[in-house]
Tab-separated table of N, CA and C in Angstrom:
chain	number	residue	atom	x	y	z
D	260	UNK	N	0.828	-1.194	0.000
D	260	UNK	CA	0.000	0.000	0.000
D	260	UNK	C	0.871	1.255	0.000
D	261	UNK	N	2.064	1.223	0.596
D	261	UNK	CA	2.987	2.452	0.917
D	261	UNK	C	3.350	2.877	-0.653
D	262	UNK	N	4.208	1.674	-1.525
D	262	UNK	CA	4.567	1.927	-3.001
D	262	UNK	C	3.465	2.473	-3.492
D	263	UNK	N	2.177	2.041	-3.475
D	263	UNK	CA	0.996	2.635	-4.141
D	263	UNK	C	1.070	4.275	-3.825
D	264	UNK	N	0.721	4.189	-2.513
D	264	UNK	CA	1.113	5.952	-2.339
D	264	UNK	C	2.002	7.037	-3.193
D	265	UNK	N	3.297	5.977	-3.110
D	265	UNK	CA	4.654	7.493	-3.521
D	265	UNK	C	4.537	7.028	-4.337
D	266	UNK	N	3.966	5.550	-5.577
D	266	UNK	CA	4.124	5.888	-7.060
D	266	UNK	C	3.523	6.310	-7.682
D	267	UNK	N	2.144	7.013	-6.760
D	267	UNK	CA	0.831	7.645	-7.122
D	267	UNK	C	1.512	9.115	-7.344
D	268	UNK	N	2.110	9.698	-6.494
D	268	UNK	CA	2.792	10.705	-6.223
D	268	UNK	C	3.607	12.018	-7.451
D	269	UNK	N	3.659	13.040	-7.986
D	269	UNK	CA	4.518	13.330	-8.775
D	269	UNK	C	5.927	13.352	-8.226
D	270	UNK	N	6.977	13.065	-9.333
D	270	UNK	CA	8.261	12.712	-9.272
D	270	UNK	C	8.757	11.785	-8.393
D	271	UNK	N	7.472	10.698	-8.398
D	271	UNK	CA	7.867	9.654	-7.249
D	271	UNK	C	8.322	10.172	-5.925
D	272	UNK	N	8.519	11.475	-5.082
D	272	UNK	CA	9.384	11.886	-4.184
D	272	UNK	C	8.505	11.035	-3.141
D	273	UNK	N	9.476	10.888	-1.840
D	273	UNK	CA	8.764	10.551	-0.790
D	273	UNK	C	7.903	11.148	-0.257
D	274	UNK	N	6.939	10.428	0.559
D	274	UNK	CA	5.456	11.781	1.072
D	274	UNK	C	5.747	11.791	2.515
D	275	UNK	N	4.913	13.000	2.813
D	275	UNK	CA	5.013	12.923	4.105
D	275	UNK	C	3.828	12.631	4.898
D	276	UNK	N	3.553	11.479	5.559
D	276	UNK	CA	2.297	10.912	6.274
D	276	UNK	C	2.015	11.805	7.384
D	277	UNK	N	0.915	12.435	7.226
D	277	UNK	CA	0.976	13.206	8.418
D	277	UNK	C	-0.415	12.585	9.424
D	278	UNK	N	-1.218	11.727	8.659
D	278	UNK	CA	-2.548	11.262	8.819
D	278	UNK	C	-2.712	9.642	8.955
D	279	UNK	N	-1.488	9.412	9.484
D	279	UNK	CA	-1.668	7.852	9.185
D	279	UNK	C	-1.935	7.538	10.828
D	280	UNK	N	-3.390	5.938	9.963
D	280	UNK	CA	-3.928	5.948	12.193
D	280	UNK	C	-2.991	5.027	12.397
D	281	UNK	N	-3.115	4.390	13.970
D	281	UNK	CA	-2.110	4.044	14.767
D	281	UNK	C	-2.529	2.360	14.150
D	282	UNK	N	-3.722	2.348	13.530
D	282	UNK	CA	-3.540	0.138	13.547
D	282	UNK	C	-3.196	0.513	12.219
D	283	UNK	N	-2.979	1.484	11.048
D	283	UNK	CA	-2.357	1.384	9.946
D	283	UNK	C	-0.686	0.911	10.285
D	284	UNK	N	-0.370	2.136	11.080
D	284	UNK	CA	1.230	2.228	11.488
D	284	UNK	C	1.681	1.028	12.279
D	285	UNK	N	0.591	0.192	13.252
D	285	UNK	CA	1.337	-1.045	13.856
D	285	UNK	C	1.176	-2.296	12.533
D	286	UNK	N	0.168	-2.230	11.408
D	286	UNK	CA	0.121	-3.271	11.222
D	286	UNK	C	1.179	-3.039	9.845
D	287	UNK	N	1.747	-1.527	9.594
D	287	UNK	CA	2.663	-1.730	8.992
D	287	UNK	C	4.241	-1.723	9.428
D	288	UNK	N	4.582	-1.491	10.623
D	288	UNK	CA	5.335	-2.467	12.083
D	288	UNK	C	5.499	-3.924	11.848
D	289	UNK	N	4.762	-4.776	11.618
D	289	UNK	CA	4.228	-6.225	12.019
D	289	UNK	C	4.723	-6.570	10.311
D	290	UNK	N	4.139	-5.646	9.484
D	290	UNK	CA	5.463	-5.768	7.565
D	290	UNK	C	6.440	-5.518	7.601
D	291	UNK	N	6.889	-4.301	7.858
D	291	UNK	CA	8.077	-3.849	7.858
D	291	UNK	C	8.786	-2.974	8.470
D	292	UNK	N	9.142	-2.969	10.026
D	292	UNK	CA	9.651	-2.654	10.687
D	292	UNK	C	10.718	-1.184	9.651
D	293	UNK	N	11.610	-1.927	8.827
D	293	UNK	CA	12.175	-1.066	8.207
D	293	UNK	C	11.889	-0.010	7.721
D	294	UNK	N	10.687	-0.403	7.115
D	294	UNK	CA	9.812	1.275	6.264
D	294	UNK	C	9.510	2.101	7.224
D	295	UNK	N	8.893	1.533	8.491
D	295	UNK	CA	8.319	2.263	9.082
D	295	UNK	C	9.362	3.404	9.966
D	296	UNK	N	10.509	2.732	9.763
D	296	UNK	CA	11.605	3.632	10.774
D	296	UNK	C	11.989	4.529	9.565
D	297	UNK	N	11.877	4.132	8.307
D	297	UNK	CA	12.228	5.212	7.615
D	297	UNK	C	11.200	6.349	7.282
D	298	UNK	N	10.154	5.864	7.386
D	298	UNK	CA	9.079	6.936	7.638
D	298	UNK	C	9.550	7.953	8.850
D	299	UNK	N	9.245	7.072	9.582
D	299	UNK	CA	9.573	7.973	11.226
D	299	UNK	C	10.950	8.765	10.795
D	300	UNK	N	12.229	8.419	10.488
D	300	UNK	CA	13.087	9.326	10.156
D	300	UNK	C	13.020	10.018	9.211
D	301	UNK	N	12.189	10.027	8.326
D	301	UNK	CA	11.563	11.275	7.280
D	301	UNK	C	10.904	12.227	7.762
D	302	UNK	N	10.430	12.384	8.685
D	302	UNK	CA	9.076	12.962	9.455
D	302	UNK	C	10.195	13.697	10.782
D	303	UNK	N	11.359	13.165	11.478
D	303	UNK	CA	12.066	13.863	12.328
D	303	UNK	C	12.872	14.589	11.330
D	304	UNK	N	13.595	14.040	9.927
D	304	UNK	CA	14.254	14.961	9.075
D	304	UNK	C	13.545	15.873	8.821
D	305	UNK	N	12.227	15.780	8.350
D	305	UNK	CA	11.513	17.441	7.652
D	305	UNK	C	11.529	18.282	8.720
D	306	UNK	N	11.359	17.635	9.794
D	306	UNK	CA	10.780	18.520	11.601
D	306	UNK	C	11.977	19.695	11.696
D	307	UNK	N	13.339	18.946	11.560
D	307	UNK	CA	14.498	19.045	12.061
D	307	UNK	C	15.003	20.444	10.949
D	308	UNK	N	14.810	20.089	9.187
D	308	UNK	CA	15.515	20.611	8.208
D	308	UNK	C	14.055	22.383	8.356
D	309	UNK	N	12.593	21.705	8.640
D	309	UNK	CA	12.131	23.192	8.764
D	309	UNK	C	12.625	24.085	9.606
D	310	UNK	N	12.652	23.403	10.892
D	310	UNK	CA	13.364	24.069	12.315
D	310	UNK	C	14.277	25.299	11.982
D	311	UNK	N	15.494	23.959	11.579
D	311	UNK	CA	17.015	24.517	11.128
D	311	UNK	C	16.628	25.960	10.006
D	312	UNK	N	15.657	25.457	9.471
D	312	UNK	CA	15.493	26.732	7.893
D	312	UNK	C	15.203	27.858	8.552
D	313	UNK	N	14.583	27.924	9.308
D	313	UNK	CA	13.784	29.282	10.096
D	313	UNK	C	14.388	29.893	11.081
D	314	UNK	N	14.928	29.221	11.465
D	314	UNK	CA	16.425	29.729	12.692
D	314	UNK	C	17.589	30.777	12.175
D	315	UNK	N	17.925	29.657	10.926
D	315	UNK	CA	19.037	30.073	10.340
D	315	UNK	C	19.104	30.891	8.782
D	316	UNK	N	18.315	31.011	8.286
D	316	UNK	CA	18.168	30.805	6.980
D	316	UNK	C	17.063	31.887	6.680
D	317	UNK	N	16.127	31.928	7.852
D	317	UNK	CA	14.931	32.613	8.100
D	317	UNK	C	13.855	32.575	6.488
D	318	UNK	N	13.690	31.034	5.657
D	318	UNK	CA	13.366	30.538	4.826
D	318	UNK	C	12.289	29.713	5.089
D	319	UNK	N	11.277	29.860	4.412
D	319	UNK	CA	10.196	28.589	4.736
D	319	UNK	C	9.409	28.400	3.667
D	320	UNK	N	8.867	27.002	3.732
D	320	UNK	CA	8.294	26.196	2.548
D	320	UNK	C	6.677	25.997	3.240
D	321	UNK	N	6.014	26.389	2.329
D	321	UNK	CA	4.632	26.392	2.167
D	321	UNK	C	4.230	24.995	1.985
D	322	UNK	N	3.426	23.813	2.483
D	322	UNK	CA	2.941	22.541	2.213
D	322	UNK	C	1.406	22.594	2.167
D	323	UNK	N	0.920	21.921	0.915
D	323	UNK	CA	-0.317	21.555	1.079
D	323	UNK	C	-0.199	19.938	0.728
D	324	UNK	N	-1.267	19.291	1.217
D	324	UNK	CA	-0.976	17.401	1.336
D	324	UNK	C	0.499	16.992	0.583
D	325	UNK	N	0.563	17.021	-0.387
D	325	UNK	CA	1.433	16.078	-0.760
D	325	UNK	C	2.696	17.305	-1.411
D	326	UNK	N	2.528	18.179	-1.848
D	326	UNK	CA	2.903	19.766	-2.492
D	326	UNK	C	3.833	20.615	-1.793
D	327	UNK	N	4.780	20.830	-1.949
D	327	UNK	CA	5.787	21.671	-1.486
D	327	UNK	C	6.010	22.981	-2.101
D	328	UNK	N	5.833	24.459	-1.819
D	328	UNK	CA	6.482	25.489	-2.749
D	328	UNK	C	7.954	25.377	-2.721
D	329	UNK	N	8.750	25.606	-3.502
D	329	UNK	CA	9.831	26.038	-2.916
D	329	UNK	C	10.467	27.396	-1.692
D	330	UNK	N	11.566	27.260	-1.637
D	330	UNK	CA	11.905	28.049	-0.160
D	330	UNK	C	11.699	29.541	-0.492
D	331	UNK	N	11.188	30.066	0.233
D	331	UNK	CA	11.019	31.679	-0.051
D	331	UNK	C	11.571	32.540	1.545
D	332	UNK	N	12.119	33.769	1.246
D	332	UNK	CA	12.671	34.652	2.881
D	332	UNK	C	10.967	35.071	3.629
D	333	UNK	N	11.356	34.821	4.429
D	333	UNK	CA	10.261	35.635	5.255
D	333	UNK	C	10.833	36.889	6.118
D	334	UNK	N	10.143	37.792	5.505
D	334	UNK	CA	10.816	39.167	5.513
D	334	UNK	C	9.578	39.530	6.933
D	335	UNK	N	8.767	39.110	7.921
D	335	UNK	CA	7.780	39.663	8.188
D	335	UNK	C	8.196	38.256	9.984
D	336	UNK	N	7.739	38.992	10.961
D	336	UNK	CA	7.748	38.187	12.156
D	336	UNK	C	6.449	37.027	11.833
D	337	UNK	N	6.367	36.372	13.180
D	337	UNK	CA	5.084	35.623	13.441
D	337	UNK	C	4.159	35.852	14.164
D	338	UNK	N	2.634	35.496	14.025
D	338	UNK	CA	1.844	36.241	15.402
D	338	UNK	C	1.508	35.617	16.763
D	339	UNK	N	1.150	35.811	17.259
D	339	UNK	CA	1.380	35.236	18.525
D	339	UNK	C	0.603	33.642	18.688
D	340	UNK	N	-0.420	33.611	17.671
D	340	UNK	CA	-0.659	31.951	17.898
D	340	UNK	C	-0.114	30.706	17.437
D	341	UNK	N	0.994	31.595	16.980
D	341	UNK	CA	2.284	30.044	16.036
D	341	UNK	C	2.838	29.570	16.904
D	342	UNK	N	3.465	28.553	17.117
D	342	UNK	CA	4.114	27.988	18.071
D	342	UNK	C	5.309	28.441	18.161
D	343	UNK	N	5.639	29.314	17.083
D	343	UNK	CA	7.205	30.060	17.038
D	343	UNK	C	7.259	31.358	17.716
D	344	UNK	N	6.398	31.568	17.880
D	344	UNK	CA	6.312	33.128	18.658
D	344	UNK	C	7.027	33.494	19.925
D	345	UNK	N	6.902	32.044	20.752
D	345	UNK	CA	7.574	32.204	22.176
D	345	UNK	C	8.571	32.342	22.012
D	346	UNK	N	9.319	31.440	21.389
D	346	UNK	CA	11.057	30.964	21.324
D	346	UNK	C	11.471	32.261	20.440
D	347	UNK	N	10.784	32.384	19.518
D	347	UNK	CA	11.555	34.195	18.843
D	347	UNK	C	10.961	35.251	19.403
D	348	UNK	N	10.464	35.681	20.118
D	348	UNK	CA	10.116	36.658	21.188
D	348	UNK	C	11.479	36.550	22.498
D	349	UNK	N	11.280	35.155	22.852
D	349	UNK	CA	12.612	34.946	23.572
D	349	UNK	C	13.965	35.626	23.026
D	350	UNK	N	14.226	35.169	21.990
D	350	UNK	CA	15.521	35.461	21.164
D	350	UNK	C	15.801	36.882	21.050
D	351	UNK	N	14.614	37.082	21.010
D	351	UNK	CA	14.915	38.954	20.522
D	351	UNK	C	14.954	39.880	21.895
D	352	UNK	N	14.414	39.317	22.989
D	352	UNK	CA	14.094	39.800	24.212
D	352	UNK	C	15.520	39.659	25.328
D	353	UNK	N	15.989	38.769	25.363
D	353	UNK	CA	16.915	38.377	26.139
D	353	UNK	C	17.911	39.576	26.521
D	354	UNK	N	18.524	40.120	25.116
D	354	UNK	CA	19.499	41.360	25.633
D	354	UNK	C	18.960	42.427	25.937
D	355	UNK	N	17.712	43.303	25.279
D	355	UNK	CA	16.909	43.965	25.802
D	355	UNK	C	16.717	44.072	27.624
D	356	UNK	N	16.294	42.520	27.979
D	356	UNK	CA	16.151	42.704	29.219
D	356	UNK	C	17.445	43.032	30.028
D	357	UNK	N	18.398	42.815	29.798
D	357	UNK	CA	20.181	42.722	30.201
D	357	UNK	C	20.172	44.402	30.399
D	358	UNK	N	19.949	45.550	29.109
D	358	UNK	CA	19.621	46.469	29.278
D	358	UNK	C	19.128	47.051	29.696
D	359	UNK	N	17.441	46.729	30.371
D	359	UNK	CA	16.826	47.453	31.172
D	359	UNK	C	17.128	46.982	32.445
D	360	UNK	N	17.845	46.021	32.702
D	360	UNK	CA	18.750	45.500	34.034
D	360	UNK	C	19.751	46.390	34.051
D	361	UNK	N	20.231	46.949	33.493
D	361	UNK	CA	21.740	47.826	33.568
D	361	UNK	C	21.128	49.280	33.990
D	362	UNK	N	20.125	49.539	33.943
D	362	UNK	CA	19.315	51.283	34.021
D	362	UNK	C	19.377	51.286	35.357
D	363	UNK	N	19.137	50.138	35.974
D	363	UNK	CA	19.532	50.500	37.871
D	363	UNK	C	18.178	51.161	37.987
D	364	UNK	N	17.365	50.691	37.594
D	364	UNK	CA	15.900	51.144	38.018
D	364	UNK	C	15.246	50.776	38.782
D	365	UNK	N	16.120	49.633	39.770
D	365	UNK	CA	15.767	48.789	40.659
D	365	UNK	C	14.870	49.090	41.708
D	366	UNK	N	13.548	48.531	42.318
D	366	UNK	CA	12.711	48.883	43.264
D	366	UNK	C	12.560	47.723	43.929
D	367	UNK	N	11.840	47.991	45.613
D	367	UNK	CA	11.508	47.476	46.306
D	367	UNK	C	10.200	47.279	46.532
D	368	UNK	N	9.448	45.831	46.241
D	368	UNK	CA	8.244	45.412	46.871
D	368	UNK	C	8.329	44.473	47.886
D	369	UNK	N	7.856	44.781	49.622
D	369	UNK	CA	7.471	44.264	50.265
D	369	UNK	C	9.191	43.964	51.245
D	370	UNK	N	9.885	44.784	50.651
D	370	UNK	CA	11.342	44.519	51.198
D	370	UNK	C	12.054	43.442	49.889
D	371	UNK	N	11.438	43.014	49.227
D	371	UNK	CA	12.854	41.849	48.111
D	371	UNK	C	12.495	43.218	46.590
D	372	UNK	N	13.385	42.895	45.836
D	372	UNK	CA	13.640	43.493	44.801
D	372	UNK	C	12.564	42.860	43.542
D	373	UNK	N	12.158	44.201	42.858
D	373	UNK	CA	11.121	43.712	42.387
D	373	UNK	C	11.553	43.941	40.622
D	374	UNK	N	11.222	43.528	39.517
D	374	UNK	CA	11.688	43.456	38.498
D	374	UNK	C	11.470	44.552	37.895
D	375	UNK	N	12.302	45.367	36.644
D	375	UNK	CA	11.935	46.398	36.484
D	375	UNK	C	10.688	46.488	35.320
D	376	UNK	N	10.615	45.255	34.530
D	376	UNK	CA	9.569	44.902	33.953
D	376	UNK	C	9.179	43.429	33.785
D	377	UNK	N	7.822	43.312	33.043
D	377	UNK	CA	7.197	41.864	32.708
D	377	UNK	C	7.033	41.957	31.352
D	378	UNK	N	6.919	40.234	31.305
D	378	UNK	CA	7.201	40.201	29.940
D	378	UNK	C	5.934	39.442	29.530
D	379	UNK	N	5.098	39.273	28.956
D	379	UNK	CA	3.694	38.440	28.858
D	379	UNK	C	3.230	38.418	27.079
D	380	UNK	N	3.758	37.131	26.512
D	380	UNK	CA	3.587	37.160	25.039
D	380	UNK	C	4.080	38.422	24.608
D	381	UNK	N	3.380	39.576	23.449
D	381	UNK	CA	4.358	40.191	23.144
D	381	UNK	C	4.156	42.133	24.065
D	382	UNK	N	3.676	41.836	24.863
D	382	UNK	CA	3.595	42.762	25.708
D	382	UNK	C	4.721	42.794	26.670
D	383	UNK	N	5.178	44.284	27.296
D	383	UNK	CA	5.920	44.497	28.117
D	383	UNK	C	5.658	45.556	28.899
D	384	UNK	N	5.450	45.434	30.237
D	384	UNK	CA	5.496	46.213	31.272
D	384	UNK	C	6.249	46.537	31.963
D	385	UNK	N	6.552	47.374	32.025
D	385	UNK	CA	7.931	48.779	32.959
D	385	UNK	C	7.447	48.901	33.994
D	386	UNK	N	7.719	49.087	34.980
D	386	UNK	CA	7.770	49.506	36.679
D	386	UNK	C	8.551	50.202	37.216
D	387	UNK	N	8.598	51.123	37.545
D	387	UNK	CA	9.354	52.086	38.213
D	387	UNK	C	8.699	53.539	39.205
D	388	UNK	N	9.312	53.509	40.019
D	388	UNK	CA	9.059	54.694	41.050
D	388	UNK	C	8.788	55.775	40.566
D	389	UNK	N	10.011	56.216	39.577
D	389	UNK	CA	9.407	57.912	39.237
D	389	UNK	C	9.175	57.585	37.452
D	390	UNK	N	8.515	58.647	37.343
D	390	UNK	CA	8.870	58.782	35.485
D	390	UNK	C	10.024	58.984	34.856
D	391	UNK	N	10.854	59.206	35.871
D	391	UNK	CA	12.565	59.695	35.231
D	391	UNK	C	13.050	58.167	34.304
D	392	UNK	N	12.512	56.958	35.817
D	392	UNK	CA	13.074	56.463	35.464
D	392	UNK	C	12.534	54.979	34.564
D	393	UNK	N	11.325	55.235	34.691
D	393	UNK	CA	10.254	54.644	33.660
D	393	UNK	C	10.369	55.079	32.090
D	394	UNK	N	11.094	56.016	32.170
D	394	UNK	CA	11.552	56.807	30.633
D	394	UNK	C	12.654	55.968	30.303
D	395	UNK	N	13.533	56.423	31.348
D	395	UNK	CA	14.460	55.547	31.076
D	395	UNK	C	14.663	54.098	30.418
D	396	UNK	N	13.835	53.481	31.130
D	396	UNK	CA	13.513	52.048	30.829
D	396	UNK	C	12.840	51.967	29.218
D	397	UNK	N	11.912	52.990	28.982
D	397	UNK	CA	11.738	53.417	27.626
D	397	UNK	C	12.194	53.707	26.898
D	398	UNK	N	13.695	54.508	26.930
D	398	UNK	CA	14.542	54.508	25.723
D	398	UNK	C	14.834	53.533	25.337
D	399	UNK	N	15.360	52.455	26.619
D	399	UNK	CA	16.230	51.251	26.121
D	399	UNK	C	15.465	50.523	25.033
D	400	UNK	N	14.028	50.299	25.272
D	400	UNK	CA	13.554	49.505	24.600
D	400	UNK	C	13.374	50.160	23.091
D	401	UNK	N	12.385	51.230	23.188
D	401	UNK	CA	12.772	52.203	21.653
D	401	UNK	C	14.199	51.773	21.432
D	402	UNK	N	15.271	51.778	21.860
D	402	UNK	CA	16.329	51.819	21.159
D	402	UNK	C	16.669	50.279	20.317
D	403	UNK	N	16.542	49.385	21.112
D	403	UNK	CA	16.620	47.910	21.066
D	403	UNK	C	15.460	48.234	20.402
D	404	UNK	N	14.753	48.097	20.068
D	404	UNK	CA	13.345	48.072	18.889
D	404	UNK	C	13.947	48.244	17.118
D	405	UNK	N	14.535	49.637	17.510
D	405	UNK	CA	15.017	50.496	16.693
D	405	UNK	C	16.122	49.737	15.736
D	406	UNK	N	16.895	49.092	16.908
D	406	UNK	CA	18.400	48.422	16.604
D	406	UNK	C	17.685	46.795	15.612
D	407	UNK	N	16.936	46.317	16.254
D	407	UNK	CA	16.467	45.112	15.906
D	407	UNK	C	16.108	45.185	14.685
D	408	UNK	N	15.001	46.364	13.842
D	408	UNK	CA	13.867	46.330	13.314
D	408	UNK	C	12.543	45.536	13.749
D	409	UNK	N	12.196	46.198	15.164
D	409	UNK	CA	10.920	45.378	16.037
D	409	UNK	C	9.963	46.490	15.405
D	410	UNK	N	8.527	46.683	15.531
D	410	UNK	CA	7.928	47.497	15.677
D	410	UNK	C	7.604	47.568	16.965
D	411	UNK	N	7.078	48.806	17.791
D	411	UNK	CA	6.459	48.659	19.149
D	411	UNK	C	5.440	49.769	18.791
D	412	UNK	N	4.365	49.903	19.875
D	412	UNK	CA	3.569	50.766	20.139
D	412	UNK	C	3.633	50.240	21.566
D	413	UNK	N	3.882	51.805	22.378
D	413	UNK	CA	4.166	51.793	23.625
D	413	UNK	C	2.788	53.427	23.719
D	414	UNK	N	2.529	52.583	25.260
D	414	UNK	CA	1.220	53.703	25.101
D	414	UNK	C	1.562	53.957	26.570
């Protein structure tokens, strides 16, 4: 049944099963152990080679069932319900925060030291005692925005 699939296929290429049920996959286990690990390592290779593309390469391929576009730049971020949003929000955030750690804007709640901001998906909140130094904390980020190419709207 598998040959039927990819010789159904254009350019014979391998497919990628994304829909296959679990007594298909054991009872093709119980045939061929072999195919099936090469499936499974087709399916961690694409996981692995999209990953790697978007990290590094900042390139991604469009799939519909069986259909691949080729690689195109993505010139534009992601929105917050992709699963990529956290980990590149992370990435871009990390030195930013190092910076508004260096402003010494440091305050006290309750006697322990309290952070000078929060970070919540792609929102960020500043805290500080006076406006001097709530500004402060505002350049950094305008600036790091600026430096990045982020957009912000800070209200």
């Amino acid at each position: 049944e598998l040959q039927k699939v990819i010789g159904e296929m254009p350019n014979n290429k391998a497919v990628f099963l994304d829909q296959m049920s679990n007594e298909w996959i054991k009872s093709l286990m119980e045939i061929s152990p072999t195919t099936t690990t090469n499936l499974f390592n087709l399916f961690v290779g694409k996981i692995f080679k999209l990953i790697t593309t978007i990290l590094t390469r900042s390139q991604l391929y469009v799939t519909a069932g069986y259909y691949a576009s080729r690689p195109f730049i993505m010139r534009s971020g992601t929105s917050q319900e992709y699963s990529m949003s956290g980990p590149l929000f992370n990435l871009y955030i990390n030195d930013m925060i190092k910076d508004i750690n260096n402003t010494r804007t440091e305050i006290k709640a309750y006697g322990e030291s309290a952070p000078a901001c929060l970070f919540y998906a792609d929102d960020i909140i500043t805290i500080s005692k006076k406006w001097r130094s709530n500004n402060e904390i505002l350049t950094v980020i305008k600036e790091y925005c600026k430096t990045m190419e982020i957009g912000n709207k800070h209200r």
